[in-house]
CSV table of C-alpha atoms in Angstrom, one decimal:
chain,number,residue,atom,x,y,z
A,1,UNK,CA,-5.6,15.5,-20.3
A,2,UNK,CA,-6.1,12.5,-18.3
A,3,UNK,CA,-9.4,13.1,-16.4
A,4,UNK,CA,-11.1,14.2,-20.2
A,5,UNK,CA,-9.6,11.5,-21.9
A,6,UNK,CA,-11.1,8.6,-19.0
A,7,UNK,CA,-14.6,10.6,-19.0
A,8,UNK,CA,-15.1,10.1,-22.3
A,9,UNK,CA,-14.2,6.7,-22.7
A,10,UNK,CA,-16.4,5.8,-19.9
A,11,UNK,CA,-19.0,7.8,-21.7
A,12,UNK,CA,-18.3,5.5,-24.9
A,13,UNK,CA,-18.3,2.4,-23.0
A,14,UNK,CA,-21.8,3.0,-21.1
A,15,UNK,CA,-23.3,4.4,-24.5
A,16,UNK,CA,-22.4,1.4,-26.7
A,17,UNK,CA,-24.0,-1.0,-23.2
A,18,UNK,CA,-26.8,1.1,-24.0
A,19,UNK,CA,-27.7,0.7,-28.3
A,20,UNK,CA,-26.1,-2.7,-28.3
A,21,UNK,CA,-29.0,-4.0,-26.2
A,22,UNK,CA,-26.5,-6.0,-23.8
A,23,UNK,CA,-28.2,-8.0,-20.7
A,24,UNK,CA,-25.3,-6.0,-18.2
A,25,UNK,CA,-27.6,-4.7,-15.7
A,26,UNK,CA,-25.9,-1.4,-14.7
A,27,UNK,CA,-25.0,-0.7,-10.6
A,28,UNK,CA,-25.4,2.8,-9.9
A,29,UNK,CA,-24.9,2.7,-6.2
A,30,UNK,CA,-22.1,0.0,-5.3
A,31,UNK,CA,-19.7,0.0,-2.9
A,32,UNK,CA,-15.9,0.0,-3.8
A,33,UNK,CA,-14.4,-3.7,-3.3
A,34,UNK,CA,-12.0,-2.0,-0.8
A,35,UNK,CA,-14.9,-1.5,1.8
A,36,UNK,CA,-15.9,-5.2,1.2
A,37,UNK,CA,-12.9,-6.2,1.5
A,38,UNK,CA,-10.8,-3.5,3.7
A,39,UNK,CA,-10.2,-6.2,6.7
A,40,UNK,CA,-9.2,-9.1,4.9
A,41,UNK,CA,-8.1,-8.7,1.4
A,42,UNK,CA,-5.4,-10.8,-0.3
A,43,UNK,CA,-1.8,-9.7,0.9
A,44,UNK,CA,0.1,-9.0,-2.2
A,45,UNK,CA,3.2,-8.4,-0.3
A,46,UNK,CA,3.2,-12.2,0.8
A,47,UNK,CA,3.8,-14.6,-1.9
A,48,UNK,CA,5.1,-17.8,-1.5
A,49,UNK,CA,3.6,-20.9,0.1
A,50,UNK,CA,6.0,-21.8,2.3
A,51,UNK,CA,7.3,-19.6,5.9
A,52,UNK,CA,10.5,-18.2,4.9
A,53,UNK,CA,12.8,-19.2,7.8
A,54,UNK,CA,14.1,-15.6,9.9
A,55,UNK,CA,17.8,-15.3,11.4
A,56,UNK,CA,17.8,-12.8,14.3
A,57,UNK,CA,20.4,-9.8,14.0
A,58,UNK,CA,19.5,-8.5,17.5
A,59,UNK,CA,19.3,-10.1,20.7
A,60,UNK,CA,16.3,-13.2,20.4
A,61,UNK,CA,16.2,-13.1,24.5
A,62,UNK,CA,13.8,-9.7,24.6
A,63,UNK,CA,11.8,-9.8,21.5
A,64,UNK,CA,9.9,-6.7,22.5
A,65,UNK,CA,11.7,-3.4,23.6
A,66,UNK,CA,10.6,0.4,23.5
A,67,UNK,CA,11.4,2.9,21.2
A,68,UNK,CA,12.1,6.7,21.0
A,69,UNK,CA,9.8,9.3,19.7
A,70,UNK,CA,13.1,11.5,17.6
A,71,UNK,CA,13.3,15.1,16.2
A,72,UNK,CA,15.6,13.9,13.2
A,73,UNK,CA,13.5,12.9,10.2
A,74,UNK,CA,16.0,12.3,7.2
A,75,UNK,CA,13.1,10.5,4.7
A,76,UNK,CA,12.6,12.9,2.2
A,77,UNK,CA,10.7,11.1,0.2
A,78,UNK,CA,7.5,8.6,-0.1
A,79,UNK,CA,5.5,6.9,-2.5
A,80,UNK,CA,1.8,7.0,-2.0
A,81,UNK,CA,-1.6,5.6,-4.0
A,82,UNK,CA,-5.2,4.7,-4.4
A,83,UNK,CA,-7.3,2.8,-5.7
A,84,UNK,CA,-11.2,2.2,-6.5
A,85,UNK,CA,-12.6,-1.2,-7.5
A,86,UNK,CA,-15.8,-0.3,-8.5
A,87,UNK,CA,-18.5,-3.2,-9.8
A,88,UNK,CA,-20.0,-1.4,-13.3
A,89,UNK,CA,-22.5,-3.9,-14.5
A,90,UNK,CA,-24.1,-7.5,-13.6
A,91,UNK,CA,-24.1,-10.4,-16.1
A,92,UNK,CA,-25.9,-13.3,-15.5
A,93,UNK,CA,-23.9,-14.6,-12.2
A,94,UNK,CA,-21.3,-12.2,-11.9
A,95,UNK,CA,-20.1,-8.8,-11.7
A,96,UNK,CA,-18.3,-7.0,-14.3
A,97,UNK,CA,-15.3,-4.8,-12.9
A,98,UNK,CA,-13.5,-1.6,-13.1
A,99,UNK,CA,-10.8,-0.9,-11.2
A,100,UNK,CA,-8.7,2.6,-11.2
A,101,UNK,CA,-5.8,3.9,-9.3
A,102,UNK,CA,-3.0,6.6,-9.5
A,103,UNK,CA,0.0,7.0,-7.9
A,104,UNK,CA,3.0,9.3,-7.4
A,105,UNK,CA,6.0,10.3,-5.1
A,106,UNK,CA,5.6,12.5,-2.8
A,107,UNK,CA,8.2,15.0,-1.8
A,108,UNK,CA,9.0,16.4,2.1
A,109,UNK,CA,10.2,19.9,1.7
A,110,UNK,CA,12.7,21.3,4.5
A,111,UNK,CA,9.2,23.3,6.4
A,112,UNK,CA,7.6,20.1,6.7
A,113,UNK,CA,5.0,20.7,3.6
A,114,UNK,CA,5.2,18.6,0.4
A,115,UNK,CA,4.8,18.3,-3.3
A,116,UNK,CA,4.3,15.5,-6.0
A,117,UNK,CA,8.1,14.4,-8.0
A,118,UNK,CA,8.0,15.7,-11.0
A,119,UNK,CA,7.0,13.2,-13.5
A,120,UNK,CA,6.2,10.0,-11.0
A,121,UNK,CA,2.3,11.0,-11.1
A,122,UNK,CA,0.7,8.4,-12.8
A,123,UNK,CA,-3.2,7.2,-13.9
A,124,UNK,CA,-4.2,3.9,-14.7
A,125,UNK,CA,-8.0,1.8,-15.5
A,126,UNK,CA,-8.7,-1.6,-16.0
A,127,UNK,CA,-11.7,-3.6,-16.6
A,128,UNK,CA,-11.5,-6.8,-15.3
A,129,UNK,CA,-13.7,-9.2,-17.3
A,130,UNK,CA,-13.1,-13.2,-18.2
A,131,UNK,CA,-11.7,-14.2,-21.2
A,132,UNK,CA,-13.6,-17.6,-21.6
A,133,UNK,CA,-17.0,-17.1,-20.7
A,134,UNK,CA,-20.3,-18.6,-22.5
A,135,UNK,CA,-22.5,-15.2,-22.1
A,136,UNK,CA,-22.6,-13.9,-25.2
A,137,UNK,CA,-23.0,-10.6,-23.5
A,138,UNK,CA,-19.7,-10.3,-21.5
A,139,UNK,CA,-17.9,-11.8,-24.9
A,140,UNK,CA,-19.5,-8.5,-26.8
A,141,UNK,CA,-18.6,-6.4,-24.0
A,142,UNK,CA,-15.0,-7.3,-24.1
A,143,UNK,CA,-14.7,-7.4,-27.7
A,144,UNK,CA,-16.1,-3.5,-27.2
A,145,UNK,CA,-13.3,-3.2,-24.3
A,146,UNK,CA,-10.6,-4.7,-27.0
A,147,UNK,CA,-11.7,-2.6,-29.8
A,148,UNK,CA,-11.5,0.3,-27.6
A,149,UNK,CA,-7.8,-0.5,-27.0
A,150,UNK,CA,-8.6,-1.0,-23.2
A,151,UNK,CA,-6.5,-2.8,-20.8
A,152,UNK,CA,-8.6,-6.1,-19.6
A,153,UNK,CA,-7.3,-8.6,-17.0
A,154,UNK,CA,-8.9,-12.3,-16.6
A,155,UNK,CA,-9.9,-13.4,-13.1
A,156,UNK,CA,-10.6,-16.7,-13.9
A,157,UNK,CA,-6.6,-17.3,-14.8
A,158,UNK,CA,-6.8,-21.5,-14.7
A,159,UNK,CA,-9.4,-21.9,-13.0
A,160,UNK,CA,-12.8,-23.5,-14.7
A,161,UNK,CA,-15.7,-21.2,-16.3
A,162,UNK,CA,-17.7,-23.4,-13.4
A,163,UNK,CA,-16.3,-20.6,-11.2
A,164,UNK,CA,-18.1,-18.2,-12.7
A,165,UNK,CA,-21.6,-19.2,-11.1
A,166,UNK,CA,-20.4,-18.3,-7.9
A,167,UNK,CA,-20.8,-14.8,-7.4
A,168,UNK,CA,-18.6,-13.9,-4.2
A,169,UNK,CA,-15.8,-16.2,-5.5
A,170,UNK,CA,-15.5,-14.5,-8.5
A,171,UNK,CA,-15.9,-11.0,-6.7
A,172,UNK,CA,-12.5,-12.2,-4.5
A,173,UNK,CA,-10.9,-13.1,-7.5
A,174,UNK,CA,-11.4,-10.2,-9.6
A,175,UNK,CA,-9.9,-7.5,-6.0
A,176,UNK,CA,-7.5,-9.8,-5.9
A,177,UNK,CA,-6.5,-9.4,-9.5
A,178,UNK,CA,-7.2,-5.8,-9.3
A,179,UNK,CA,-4.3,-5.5,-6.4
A,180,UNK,CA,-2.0,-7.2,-8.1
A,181,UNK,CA,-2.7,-4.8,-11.3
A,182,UNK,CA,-2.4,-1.9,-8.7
A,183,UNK,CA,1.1,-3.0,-6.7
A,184,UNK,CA,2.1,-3.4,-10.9
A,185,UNK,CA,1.3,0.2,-11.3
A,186,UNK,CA,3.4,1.6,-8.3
A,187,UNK,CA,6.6,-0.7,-9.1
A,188,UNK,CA,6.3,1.5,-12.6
A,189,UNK,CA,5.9,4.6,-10.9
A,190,UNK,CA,8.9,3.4,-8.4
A,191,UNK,CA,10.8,2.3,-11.1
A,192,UNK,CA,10.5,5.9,-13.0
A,193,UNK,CA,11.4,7.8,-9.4
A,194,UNK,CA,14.5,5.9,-9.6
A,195,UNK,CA,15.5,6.2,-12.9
A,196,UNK,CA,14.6,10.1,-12.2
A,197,UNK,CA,15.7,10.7,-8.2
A,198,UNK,CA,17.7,7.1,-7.8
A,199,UNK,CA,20.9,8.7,-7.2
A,200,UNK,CA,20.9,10.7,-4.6
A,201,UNK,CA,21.2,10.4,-0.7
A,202,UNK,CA,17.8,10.6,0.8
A,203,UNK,CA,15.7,7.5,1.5
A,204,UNK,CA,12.2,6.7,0.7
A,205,UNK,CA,9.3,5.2,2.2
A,206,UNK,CA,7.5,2.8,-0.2
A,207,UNK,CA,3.9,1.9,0.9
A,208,UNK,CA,3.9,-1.8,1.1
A,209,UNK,CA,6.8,-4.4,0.6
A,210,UNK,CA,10.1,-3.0,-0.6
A,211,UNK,CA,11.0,-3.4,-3.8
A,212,UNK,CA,13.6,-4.0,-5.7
A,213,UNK,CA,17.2,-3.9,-4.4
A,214,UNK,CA,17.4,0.1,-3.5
A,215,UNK,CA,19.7,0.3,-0.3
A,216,UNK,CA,17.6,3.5,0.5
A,217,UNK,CA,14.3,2.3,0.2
A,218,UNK,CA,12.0,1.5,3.3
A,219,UNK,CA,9.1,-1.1,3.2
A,220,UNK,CA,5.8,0.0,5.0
A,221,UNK,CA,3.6,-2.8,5.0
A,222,UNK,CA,0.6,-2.2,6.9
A,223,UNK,CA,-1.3,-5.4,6.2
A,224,UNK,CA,-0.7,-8.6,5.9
A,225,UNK,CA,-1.8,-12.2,6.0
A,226,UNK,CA,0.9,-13.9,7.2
A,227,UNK,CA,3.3,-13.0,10.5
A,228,UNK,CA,7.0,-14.7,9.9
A,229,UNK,CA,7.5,-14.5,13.6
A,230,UNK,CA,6.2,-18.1,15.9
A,231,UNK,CA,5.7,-19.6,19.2
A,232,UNK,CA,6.5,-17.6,22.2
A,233,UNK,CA,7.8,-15.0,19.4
A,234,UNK,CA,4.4,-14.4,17.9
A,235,UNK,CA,2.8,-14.5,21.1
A,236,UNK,CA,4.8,-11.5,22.5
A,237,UNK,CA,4.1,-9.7,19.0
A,238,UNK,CA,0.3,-9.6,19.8
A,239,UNK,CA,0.7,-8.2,23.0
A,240,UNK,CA,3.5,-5.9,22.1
A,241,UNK,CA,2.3,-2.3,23.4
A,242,UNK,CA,2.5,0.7,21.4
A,243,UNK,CA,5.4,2.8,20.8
A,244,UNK,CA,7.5,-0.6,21.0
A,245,UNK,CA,9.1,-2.8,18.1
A,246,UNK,CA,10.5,-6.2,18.1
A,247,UNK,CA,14.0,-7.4,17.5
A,248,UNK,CA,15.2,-7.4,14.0
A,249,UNK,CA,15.4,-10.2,12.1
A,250,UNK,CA,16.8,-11.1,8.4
A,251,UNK,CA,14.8,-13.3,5.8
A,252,UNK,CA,14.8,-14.3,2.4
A,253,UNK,CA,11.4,-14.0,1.1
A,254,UNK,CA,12.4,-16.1,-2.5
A,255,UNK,CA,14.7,-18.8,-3.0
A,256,UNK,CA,18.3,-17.1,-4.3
A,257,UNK,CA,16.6,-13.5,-3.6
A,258,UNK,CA,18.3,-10.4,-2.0
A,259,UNK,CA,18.1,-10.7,2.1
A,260,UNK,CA,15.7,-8.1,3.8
A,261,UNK,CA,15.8,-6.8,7.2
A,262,UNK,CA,12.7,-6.5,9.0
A,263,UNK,CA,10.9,-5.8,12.3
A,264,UNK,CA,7.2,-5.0,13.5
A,265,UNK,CA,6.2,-1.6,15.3
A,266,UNK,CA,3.2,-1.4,17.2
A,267,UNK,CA,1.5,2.6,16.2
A,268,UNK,CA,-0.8,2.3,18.2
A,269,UNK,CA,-2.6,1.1,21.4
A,270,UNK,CA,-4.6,-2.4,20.7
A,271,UNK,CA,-5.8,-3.0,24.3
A,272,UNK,CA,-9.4,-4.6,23.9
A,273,UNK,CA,-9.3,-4.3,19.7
A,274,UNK,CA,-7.6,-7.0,17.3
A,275,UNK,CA,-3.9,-8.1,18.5
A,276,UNK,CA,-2.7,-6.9,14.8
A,277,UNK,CA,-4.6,-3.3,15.3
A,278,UNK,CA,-1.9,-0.4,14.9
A,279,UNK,CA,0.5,-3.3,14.0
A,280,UNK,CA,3.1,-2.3,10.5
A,281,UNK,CA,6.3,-4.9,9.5
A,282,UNK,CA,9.5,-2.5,8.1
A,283,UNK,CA,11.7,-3.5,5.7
A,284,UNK,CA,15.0,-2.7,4.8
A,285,UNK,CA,17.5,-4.0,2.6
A,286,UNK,CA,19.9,-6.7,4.4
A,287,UNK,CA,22.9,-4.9,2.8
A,288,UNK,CA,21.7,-1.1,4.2
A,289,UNK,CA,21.8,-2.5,8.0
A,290,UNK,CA,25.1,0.2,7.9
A,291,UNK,CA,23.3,3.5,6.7
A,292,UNK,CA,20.1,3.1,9.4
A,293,UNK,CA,21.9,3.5,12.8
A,294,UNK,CA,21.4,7.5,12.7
A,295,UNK,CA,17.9,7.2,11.0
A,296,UNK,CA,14.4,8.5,12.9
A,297,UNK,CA,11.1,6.9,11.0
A,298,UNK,CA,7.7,8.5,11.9
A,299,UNK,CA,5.1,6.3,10.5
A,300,UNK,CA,2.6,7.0,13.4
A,301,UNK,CA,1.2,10.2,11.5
A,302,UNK,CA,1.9,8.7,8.1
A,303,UNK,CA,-0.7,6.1,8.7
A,304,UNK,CA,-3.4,9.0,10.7
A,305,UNK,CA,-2.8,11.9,10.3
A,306,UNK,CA,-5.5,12.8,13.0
A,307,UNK,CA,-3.3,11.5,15.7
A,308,UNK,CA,-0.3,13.6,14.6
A,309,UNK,CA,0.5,16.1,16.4
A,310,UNK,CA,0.3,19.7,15.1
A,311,UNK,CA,3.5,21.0,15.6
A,312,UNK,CA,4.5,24.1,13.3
A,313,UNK,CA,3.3,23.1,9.7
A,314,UNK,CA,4.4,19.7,9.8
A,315,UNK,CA,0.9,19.1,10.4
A,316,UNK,CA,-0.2,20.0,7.2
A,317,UNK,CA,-1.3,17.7,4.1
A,318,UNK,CA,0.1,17.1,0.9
A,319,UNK,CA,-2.7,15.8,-1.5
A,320,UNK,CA,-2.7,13.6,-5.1
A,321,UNK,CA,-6.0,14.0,-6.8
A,322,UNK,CA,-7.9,11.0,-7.7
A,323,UNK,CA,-7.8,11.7,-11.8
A,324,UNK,CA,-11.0,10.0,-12.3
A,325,UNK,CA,-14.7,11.0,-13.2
A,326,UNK,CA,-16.6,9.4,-10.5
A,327,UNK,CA,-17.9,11.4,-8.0
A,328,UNK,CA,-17.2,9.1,-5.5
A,329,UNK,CA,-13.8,9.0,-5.9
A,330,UNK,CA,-11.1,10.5,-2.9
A,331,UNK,CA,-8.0,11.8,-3.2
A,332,UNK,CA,-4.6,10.3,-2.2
A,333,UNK,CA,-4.0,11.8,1.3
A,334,UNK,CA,-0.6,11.7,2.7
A,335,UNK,CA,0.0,13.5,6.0
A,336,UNK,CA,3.6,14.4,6.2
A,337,UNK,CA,5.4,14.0,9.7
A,338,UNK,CA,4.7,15.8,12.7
A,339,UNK,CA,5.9,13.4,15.1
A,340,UNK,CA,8.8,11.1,15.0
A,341,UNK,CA,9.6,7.4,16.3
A,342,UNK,CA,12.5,6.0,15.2
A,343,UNK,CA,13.0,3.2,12.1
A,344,UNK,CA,16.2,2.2,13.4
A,345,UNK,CA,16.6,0.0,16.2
A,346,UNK,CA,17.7,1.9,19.3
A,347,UNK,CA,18.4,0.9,23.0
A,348,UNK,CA,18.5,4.1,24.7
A,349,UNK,CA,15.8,4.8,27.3
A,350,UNK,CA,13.2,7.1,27.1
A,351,UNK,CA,12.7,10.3,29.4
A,352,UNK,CA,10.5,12.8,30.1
A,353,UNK,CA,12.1,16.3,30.0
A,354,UNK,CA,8.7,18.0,31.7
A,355,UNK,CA,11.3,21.6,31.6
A,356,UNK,CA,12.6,21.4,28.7
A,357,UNK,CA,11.5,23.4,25.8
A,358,UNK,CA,12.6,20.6,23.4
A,359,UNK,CA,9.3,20.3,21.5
A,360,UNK,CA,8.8,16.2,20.7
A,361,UNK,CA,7.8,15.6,16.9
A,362,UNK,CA,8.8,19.1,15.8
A,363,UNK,CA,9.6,18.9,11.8
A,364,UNK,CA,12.8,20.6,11.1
């Protein structure tokens, strides 16, 4: 079993810290990287050095333009995880790093509750230690790590072992190395959904950028370093209010790649926070513009579920346990939809039926 199997190699690798007499000074009380770093870590989903340049599909004249709130939610599917990078020991001038994370697909039923794919559920942990480094210690340690048959990554990559003496650089490196390990994980666990679940109709929701070429796929990227909109574009993309989107555009993100089809929603209200509060980019592939026009997308309660509205059981949560030993651990929370807004672009106006008994995020 996974959680006895990790217990007991963390058991291993704090008892041999302990008779080997290594200068590691242990942290018992730090904070997960993701707190340090939960407003402005790396963007994954954004490699590339150079703007890709955007064509507009939709009118470029009215940028921003309100959306719908639907009753039709098709996605069936969605892939969810977690992660904790959690600082283990000291060495001399830097920390030495574990990160873990699990991931799995997560499966809407027809009354709005949900269950994990069978056989997407997945476990990983990695230490992330450097490979060239002159303490003595850290070289035991990860010749302990090695031995152990343990996955190790290296932070330090081409940079100098002069970067190690600087403590918060080498903290940024080693999240940063830690995400990438992560996003590695869930194209796995992707990967295995679609060899398991590729063929058939219902579209999923990947958290972050989309991957691969699945017409059926959506991209939820919820944070990101760089905007691919400019000028007077960007400009009305901060003050965009919520419940409205911007025009879609098409873009090719790497040189001879697939084209992708994309668009910013604003979830919620930002008046007197950051512009970029509330603020997610979709993306579908270019060659599935076709199959959206009928589609309804409610990420408003996939991102908090508090604010979801708790119409019949839609309301409810479908949970992935944290497999790990630490108590500090949480578990991978995914509120399914009770409210709708819709991921395809739409023009129709929206109305307030104060009589009607049509109830407004209800989950069929």
């Amino acid at each position: 079993m996974v959680t006895a199997s990790y217990a007991a190699r963390q058991l291993a690798v704090q008892r041999h810290v302990n008779r080997s007499g290594l200068d590691l000074r242990a942290i018992r009380s730090g904070e997960p990287l993701e707190l340090t770093y939960a407003q402005g870590s790396p963007a994954v989903e954004d490699d590339g050095a150079a703007r890709p340049a955007i064509e507009w599909i939709e009118d470029p004249g009215r940028i921003v333009r309100a959306v719908d709130r639907g009753e039709s939610i098709p996605i069936r599917y969605f892939l969810d995880g977690a992660q904790r990078t959690v600082p283990r020991f000291v060495s001399s001038t830097f920390p030495v790093v574990e990160s873990i994370f699990a991931a799995a697909v997560l499966e809407r039923e027809p009354r709005g509750l949900g269950k994990v794919c069978a056989g997407t559920m997945d476990f990983q942990a990695i230490w992330i230690v450097p490979r060239d480094c002159p303490d003595p210690d850290v070289r035991q340690f990860r010749a302990m790590l090695e031995a152990q048959e343990i996955e190790i990554r290296d932070p330090l990559g081409e940079l100098g072992s002069e970067t190690l003496d600087d403590y918060s650089r080498m903290e940024s490196l080693i999240y940063d190395v830690a995400l990438r390990a992560r996003a590695e994980h869930e194209e796995r666990v992707y990967d295995r959904w679609c060899a398991r679940f590729g063929g058939c109709d219902d579209w999923i929701v990947l958290d972050g950028r989309l991957r691969g070429d699945n017409r059926k796929a959506i991209g939820l990227v919820k944070s990101f370093s760089r905007h691919y909109l400019t000028g007077p574009s960007a400009a009305e993309l901060y003050r965009m209010p919520e419940a409205h989107r911007t025009a879609a555009f098409r873009m090719h993100k790497r040189a001879g790649g697939d084209p992708i089809t994309g668009w910013y929603l604003r979830l919620r209200d930002a008046s007197g926070l950051d512009p970029r509060h509330g603020l997610v980019r979709i993306e579908v592939s270019g060659k599935s513009s076709r199959r959206l026009k009928s589609m309804r997308f409610p990420p408003r309660c996939w991102l908090n579920g508090a604010h979801a509205r708790p119409a019949t059981t839609a309301g409810r949560r479908c949970s992935i346990r944290s497999i790990t030993s630490s108590r500090r651990s949480s578990a991978i929370s995914t509120p399914i939809p009770a409210a709708g807004m819709p991921l395809v672009p739409t023009d129709r106006k929206r109305h307030d039926h104060g009589g009607s008994r049509r109830t407004r995020g209800t989950c069929r």
